[in-house]
Each structure stands twice: as C-alpha cells, then as structure tokens.
Coordinates of N, CA and C in Angstrom, one line a residue:
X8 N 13.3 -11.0 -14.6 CA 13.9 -9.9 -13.9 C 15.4 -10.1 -13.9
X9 N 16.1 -9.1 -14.4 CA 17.5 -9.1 -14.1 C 18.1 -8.6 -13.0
X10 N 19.8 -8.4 -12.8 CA 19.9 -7.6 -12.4 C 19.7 -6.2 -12.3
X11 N 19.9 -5.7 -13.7 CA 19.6 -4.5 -13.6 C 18.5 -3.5 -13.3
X12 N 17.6 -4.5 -13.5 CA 15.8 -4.0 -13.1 C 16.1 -4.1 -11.3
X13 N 17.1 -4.6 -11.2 CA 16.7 -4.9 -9.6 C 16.8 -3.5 -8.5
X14 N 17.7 -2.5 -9.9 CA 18.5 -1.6 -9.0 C 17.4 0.0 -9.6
X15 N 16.4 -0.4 -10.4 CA 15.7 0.5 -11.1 C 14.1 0.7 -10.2
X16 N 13.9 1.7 -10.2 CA 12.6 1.8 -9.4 C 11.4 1.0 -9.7
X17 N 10.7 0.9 -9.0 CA 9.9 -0.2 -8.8 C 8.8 0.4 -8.3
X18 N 7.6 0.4 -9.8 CA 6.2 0.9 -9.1 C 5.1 0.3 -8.8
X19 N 5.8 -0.8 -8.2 CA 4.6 -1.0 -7.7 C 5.4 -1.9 -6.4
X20 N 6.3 -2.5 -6.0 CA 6.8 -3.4 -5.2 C 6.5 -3.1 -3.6
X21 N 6.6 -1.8 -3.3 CA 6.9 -1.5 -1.8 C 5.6 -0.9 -1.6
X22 N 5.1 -0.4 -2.3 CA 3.6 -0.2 -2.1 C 2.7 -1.3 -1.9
X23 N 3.3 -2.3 -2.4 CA 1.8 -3.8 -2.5 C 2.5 -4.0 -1.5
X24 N 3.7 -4.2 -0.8 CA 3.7 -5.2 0.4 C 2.8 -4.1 1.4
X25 N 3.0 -3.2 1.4 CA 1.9 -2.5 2.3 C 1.3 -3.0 2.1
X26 N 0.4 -3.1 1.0 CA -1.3 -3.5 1.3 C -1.7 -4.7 1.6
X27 N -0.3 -5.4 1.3 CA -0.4 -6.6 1.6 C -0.4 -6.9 3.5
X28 N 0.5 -6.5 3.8 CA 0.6 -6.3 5.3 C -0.6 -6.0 6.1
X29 N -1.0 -4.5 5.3 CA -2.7 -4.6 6.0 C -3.8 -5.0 5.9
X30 N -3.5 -5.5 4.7 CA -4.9 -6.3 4.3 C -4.9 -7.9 5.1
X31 N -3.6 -8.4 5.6 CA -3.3 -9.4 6.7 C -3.6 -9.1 7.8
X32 N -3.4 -8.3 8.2 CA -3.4 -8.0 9.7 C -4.9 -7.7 10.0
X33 N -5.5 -6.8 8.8 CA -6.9 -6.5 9.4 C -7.8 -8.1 9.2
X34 N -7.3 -8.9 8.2 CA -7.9 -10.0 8.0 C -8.1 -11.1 9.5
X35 N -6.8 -10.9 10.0 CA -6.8 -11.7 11.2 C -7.1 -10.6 12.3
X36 N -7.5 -9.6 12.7 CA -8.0 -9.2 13.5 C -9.5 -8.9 13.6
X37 N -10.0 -9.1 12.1 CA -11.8 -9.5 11.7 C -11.6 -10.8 12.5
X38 N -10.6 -11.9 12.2 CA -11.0 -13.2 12.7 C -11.2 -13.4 14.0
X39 N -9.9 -12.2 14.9 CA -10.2 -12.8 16.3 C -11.2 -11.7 17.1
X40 N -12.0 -10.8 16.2 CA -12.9 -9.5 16.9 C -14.0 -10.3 17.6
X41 N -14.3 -10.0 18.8 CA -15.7 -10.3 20.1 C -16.4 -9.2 19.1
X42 N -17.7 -9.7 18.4 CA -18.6 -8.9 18.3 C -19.1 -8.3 18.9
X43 N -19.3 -9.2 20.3 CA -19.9 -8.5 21.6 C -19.6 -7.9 22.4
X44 N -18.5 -7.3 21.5 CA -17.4 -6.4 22.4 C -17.4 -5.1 21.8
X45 N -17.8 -4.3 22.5 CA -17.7 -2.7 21.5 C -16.2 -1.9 21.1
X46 N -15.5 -2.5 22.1 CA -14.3 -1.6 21.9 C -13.5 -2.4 20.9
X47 N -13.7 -3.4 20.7 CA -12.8 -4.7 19.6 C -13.9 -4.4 18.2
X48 N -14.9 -4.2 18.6 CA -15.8 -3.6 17.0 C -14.9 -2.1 16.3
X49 N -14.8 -1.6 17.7 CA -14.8 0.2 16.8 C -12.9 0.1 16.8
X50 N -12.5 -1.0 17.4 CA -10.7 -0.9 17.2 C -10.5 -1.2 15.4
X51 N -11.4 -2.6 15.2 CA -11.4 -3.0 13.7 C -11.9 -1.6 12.6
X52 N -12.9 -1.1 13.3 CA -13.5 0.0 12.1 C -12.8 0.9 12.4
X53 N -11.7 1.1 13.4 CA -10.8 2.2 13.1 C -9.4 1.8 12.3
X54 N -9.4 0.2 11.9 CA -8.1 0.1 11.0 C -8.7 0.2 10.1
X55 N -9.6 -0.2 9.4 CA -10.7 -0.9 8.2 C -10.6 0.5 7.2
X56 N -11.0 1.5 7.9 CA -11.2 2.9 7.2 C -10.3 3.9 6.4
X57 N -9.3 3.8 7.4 CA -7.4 4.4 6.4 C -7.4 3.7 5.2
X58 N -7.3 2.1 5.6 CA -6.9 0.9 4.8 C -7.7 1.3 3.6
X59 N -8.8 1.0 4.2 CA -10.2 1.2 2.5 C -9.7 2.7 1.6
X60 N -9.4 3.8 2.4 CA -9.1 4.8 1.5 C -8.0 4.5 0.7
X61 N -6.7 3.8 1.1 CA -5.5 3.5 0.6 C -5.9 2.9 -0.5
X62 N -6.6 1.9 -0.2 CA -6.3 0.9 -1.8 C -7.6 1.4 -2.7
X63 N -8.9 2.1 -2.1 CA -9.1 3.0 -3.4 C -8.0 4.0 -4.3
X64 N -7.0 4.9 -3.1 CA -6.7 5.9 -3.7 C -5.5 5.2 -4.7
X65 N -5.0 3.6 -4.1 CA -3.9 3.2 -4.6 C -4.4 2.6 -6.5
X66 N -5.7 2.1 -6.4 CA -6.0 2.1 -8.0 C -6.3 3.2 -8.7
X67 N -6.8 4.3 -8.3 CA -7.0 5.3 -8.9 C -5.3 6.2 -9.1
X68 N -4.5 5.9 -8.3 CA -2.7 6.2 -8.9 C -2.4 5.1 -10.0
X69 N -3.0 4.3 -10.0 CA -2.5 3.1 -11.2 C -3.1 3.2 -12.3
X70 N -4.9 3.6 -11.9 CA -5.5 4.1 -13.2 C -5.1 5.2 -14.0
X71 N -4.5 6.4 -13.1 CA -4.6 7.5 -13.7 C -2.9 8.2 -14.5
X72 N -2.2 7.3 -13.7 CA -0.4 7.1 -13.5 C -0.1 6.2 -14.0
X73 N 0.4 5.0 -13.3 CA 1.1 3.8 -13.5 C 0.7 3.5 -14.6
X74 N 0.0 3.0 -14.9 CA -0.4 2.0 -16.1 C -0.8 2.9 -17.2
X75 N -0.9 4.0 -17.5 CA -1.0 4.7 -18.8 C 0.8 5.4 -19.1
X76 N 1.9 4.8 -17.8 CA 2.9 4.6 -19.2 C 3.4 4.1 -20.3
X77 N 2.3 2.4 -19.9 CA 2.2 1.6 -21.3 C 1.7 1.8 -22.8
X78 N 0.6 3.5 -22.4 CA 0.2 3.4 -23.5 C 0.1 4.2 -25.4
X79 N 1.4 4.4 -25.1 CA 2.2 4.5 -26.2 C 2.8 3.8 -27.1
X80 N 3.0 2.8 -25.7 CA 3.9 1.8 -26.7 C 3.3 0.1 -26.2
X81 N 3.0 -0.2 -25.5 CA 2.5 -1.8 -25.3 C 1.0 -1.7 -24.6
X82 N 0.0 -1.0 -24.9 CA -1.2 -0.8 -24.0 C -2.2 -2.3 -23.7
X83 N -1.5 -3.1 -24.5 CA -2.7 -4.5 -24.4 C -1.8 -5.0 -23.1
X84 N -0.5 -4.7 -22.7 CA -0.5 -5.2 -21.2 C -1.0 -4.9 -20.2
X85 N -1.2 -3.4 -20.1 CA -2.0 -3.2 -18.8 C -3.6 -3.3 -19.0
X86 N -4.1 -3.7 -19.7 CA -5.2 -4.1 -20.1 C -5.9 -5.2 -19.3
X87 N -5.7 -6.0 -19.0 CA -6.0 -6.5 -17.7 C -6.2 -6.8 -16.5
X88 N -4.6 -5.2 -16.6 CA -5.1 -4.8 -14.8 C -6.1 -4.0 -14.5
X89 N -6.4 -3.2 -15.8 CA -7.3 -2.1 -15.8 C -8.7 -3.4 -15.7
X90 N -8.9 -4.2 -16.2 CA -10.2 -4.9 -15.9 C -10.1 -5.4 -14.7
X91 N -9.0 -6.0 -14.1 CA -9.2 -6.4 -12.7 C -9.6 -5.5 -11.7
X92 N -9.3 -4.4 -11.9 CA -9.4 -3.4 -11.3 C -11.1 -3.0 -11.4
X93 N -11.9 -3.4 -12.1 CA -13.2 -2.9 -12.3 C -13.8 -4.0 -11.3
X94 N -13.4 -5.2 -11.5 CA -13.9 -6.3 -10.4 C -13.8 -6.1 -9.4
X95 N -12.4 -6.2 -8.9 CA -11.9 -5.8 -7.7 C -12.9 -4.2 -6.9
X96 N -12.6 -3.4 -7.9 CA -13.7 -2.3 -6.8 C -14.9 -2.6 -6.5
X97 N -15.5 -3.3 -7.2 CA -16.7 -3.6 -7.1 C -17.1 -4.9 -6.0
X98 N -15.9 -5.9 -5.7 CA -15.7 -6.5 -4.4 C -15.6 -5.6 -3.2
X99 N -14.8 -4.3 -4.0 CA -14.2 -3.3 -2.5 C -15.5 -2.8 -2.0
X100 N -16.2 -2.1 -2.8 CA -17.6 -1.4 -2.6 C -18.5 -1.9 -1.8
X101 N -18.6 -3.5 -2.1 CA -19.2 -4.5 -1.4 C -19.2 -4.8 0.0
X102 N -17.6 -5.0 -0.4 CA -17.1 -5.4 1.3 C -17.0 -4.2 2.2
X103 N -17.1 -2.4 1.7 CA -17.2 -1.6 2.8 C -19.0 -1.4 3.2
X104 N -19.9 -2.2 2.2 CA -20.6 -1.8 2.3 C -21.5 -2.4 4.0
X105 N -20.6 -4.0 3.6 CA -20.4 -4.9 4.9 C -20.3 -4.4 6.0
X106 N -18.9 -4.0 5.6 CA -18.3 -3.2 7.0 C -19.1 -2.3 8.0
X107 N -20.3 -1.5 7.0 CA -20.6 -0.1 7.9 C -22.0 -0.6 8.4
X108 N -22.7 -2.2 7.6 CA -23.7 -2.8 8.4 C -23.5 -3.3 9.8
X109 N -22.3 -4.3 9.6 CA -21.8 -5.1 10.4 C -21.7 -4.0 11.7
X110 N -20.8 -3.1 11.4 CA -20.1 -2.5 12.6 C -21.4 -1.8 13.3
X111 N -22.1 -1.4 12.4 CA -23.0 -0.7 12.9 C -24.1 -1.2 13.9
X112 N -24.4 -3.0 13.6 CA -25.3 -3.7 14.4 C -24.4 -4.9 14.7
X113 N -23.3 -5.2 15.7 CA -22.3 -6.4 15.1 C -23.2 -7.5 15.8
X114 N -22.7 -8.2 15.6 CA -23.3 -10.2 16.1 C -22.4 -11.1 15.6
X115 N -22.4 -12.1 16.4 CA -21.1 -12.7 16.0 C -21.2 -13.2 14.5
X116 N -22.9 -13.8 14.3 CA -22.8 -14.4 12.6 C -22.5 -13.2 12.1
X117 N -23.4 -11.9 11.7 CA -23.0 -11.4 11.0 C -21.4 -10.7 10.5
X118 N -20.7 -10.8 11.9 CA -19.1 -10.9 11.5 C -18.8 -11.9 10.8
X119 N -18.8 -13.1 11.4 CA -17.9 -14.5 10.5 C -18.5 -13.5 9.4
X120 N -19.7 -13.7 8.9 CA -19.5 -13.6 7.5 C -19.0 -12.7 6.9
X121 N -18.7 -11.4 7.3 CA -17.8 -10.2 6.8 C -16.2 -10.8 7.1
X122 N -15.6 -11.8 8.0 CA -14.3 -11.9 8.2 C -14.4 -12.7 6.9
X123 N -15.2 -13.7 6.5 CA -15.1 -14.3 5.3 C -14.8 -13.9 3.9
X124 N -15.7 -12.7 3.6 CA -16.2 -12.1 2.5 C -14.8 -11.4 2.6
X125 N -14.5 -10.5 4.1 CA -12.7 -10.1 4.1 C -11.8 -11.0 3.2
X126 N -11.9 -11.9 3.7 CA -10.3 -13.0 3.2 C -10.9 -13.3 1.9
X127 N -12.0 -13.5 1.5 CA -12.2 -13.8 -0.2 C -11.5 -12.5 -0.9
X128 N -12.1 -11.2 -0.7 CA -11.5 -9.9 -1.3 C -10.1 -10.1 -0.9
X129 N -9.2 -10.8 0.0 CA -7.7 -10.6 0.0 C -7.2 -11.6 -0.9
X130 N -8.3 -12.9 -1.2 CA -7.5 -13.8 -2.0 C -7.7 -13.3 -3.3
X131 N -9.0 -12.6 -4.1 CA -8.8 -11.8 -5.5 C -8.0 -11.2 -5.8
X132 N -7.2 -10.9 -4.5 CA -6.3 -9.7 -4.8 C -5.1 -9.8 -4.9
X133 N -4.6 -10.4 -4.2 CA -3.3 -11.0 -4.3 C -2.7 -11.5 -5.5
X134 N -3.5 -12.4 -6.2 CA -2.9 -12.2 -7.9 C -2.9 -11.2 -9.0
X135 N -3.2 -10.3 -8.3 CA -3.9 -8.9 -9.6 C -2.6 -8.4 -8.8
X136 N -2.2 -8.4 -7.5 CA -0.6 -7.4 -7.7 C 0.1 -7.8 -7.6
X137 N 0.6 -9.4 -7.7 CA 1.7 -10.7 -8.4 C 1.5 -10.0 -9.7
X138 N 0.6 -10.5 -10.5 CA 0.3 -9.6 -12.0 C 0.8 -8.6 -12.4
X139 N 0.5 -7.1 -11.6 CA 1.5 -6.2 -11.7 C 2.9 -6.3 -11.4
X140 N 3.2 -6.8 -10.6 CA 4.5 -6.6 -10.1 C 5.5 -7.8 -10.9
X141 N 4.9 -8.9 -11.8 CA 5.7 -9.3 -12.5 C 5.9 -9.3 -13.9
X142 N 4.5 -8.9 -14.2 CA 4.4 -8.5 -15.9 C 4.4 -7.2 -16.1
X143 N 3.8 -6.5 -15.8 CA 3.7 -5.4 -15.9 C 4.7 -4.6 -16.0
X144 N 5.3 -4.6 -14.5 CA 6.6 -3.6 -14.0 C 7.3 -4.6 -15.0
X145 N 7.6 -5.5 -15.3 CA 8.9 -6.0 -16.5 C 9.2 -5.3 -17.7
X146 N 7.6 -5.1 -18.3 CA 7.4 -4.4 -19.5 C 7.6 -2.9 -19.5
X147 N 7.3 -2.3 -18.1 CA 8.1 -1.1 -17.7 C 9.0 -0.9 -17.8
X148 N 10.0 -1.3 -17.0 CA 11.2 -1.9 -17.4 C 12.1 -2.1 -19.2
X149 N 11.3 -3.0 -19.2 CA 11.9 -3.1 -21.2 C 11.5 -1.9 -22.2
X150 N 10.7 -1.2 -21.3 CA 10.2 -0.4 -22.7 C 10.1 1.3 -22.4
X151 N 10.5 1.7 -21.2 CA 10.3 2.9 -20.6 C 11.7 3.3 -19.9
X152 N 12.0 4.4 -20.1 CA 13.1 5.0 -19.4 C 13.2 5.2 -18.1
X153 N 13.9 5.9 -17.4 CA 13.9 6.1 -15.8 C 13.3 7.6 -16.0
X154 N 13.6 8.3 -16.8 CA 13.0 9.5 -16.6 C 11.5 9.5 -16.5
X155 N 11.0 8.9 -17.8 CA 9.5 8.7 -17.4 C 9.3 7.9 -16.6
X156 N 9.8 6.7 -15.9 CA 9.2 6.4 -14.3 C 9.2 6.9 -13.6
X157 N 10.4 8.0 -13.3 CA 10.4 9.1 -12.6 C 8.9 9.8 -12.7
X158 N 9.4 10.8 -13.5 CA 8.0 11.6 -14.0 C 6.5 11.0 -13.4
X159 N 6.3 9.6 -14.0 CA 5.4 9.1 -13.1 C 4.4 9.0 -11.5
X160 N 6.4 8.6 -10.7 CA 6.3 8.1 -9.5 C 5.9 9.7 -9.2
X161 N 6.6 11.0 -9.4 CA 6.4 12.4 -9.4 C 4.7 12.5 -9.5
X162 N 4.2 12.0 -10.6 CA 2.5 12.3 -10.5 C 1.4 11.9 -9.4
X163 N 2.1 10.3 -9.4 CA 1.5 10.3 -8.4 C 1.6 10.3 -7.0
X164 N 2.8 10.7 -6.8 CA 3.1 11.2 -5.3 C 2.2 12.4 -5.5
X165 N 2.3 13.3 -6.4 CA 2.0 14.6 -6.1 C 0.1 14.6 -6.1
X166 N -0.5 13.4 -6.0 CA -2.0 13.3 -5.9 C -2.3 12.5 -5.1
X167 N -1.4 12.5 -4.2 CA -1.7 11.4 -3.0 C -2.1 12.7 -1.7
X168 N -2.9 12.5 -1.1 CA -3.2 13.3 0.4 C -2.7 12.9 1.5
X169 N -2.2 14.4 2.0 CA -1.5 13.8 3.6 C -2.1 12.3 4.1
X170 N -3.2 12.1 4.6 CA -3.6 10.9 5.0 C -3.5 10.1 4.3
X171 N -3.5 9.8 3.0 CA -3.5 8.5 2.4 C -2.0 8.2 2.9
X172 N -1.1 9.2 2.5 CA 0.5 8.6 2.7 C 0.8 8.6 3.9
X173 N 0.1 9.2 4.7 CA 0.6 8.6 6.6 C -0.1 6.9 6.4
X174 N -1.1 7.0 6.4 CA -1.6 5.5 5.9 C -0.6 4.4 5.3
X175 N -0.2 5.0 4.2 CA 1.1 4.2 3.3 C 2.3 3.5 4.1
X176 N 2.5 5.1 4.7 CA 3.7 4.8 5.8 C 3.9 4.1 7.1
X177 N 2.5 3.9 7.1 CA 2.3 3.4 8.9 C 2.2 1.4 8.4
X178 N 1.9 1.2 7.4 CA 1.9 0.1 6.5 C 3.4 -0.1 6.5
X179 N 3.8 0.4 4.8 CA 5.2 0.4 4.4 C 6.0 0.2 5.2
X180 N 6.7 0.6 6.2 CA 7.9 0.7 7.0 C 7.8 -0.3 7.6
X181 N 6.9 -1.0 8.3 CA 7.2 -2.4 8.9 C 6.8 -3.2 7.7
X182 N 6.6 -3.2 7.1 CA 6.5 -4.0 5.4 C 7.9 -4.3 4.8
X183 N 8.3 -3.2 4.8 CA 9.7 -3.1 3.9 C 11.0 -4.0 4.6
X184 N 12.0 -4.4 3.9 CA 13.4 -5.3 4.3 C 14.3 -4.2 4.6
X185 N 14.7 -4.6 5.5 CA 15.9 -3.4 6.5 C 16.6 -2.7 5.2
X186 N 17.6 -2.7 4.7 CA 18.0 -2.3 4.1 C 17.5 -1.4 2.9
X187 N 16.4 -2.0 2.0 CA 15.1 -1.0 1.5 C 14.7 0.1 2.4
X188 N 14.1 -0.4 3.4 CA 13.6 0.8 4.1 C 14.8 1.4 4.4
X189 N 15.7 1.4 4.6 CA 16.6 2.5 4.8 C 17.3 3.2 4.0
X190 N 17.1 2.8 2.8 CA 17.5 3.6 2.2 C 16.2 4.8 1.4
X191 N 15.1 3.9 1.9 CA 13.7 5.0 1.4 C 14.4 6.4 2.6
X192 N 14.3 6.0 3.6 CA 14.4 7.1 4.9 C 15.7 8.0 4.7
X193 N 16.8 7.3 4.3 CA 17.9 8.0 4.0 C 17.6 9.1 2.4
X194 N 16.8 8.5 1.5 CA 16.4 9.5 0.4 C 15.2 10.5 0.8
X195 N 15.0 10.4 1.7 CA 13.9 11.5 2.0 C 14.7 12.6 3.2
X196 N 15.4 11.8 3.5 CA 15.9 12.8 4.6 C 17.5 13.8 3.8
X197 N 17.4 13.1 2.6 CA 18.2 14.0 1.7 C 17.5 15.3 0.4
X198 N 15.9 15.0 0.6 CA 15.4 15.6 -0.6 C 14.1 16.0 0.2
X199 N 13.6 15.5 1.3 CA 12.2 16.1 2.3 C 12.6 17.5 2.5
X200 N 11.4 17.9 2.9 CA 11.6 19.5 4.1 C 11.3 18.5 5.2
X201 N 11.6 19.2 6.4 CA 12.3 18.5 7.8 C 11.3 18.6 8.2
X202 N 9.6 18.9 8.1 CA 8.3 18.6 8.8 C 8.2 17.4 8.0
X203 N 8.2 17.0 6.7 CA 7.9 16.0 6.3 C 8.8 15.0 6.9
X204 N 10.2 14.9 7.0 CA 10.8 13.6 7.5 C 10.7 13.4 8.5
X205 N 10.3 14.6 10.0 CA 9.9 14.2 11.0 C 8.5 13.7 11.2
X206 N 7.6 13.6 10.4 CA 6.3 13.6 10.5 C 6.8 11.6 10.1
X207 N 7.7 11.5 9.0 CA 8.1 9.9 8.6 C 8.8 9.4 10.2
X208 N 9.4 10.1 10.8 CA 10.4 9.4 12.3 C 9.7 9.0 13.5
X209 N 7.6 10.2 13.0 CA 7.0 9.9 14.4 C 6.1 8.8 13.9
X210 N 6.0 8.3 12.6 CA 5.2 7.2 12.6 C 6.2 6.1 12.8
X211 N 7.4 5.7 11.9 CA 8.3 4.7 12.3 C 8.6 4.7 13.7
X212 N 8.2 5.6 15.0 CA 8.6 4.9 16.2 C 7.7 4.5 16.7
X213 N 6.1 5.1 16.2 CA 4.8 4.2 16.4 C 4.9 2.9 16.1
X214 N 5.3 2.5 14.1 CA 4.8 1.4 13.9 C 6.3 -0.2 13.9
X215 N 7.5 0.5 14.5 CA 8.4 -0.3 14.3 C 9.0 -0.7 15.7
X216 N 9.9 -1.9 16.0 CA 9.8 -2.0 17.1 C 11.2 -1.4 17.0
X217 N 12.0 -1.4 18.8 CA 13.3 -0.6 18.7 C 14.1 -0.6 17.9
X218 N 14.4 -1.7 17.6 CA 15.5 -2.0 16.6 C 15.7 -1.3 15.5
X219 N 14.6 -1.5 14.7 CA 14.2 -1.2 13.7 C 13.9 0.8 13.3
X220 N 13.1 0.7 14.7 CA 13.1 2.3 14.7 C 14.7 3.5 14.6
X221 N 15.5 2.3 15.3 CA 17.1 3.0 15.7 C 17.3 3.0 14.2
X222 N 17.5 1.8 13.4 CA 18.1 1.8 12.3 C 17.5 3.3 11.4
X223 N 16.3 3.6 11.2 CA 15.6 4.2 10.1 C 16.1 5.5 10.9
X224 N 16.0 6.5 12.6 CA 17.1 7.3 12.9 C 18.2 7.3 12.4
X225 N 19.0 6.2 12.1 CA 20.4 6.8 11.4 C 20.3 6.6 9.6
X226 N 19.4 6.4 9.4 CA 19.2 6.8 7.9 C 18.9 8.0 7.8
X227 N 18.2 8.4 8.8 CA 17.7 10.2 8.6 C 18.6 11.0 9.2
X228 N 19.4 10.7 9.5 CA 21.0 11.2 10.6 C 21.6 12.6 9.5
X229 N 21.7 13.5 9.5 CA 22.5 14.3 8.5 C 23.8 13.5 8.5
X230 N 24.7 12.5 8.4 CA 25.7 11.9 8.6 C 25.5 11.3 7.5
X231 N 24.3 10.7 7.7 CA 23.7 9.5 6.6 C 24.4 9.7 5.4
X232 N 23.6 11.1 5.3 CA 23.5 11.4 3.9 C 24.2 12.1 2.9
X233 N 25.1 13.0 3.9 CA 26.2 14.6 3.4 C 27.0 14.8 3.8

C-alpha cells in the first residue's frame, strides 16, 4: 500500500471494521447471556438478526459488485474470495440455524455451545477480510480506475435496503477513526437529501457517545461543507 492508495476509496475497509465490531460485540454478549434469562435471550436475538442480514447482504454486494471488477483483467484474484465465500455461508447458515434452536429453547449448555460455534464463525472470518482488504483492494487499486470504483461503490450502494444500511451505520460510526468518520458525514451531508442525513445524525447519537456524536454534528453543519 502506498500513499496514494491511501487517499483512494477503499471497498472494502470501513465496511469490515463494521462487521468486525459486531461480530465482537455480539460474540461477547453470547458469552456473558443468562440462558435462564428471557430478556438477555431475546436482547441477543435482537442484535444476532440485523447483524446476520448484513453480512449475507455484505457477500452478496461482493459477489455481485466488488469482485467482478477483477474480471476483465486479473479474475484468478478474486477467486478465492469467491470460494471462501461458499464456506463461509455455509458456516453462516449453520450458525443461524443454531441461533433460532438455541433461542427458541435456551439452556445454558446449549448456549456455550452456540457462543462457541459464534467465535469459530468469527475466527474463519477474519482472514477472508484481511484477504480482501489486502490483496484484493491492492489489485484494485493497480489495475482499475477511480471511475470504475466509483461506478461500483454506486451499484452497490444502490442494492442495499434501508435496513441493511441503518444496520451498516449503527456498526460503522463507532467503528470508524474520528477523522474518517467525519469526513464520511461531512460527504453525505454535501451530496444526501436531508431525510437521509438526518436519519445518519439519529443513529450517530444512539450509537456514539457525546463526544463523538458533537464531532459528526459539525461535519453535517452546512459550514462544514459550503
């Protein structure tokens, strides 16, 4: 990675720390759930459920987007993610299938072993989006224009559903490093319609704490930006 790649969009970077963030957080809140607790059962199966939609819908943007801009010109790279990607769902399938036993009848064994089977699916996973995010997006980089990443990031924004991207964003924003996230917030509040940026200002003051919430208000500030 050079500099220059540093200052060039990046499809996959700010999206994986999302999933990375929630696939942590829900991992450690499988660990500390009272099975024999109903309301700590249905608090987990209410994070479990967004999350599961995101990272299906997030391989299916990779399948159907990201990784077929390789294939004109270098298609044996993404060729691997596309196979990890077959594994991986088929862990995911698995593990929701856990999920709607477990929650359905919980006990404490039958949790451990779903918090388990959790953190196995997060350790597969974690090197399949090191993978992309260092081979992949490099070869992006070397071999593709900004217009076509553009064009790209354009496709698949434009196949994502309101909920998957509230999902994204309720992740992302406490994911993201101050300065990144503010300038996502300051580009949206230069190029959004004003229901969308406000709909971004009422999740950031859900999911950030003050600080952080003030900073992303003066990114979206009409000052900010014009």
């Amino acid at each position: 990675m050079t500099a220059d790649t540093l200052v060039r969009d990046d499809l996959f970077t700010h999206i994986h720390k999302a999933l990375r963030l929630g696939l942590f957080e829900l991992t450690a809140q499988a660990g500390r759930t009272d099975w024999a607790d109903a309301a700590e059962v249905a608090a987990l199966g209410e994070r479990w459920w967004p999350l599961l939609d995101l990272l299906r819908a997030h391989t299916e943007h990779e399948d159907r987007h990201i990784l077929r801009i390789l294939d004109g010109v270098d298609p044996r790279t993404t060729e691997p993610a596309g196979e990890q990607h077959r594994d991986l769902d088929d862990l995911l399938d698995d593990l929701g299938d856990r999920f709607v036993a477990v929650i359905a009848a919980p006990d404490p064994s039958a949790g451990l072993g779903l918090y388990r089977d959790l953190a196995r699916f997060v350790a597969s996973y974690l090197p399949h989006l090191h993978d992309e995010e260092t081979v992949v997006m490099a070869r992006v980089w070397e071999l593709c224009g900004d217009e076509e990443i553009a064009a790209t990031r354009a496709r698949f924004m434009a196949d994502t559903t309101p909920e998957v991207m509230a999902t994204t964003l309720e992740y992302m924003l406490p994911a993201l490093d101050r300065p990144t996230r503010h300038g996502l917030v300051a580009r949206l509040a230069a190029t959004a319609p004003p229901p969308v940026l406000q709909g971004v200002l009422q999740i950031g003051e859900r999911v950030l704490d003050p600080v952080a919430f003030a900073d992303v208000r003066a990114a979206a500030a009409p000052s900010a930006h014009g």
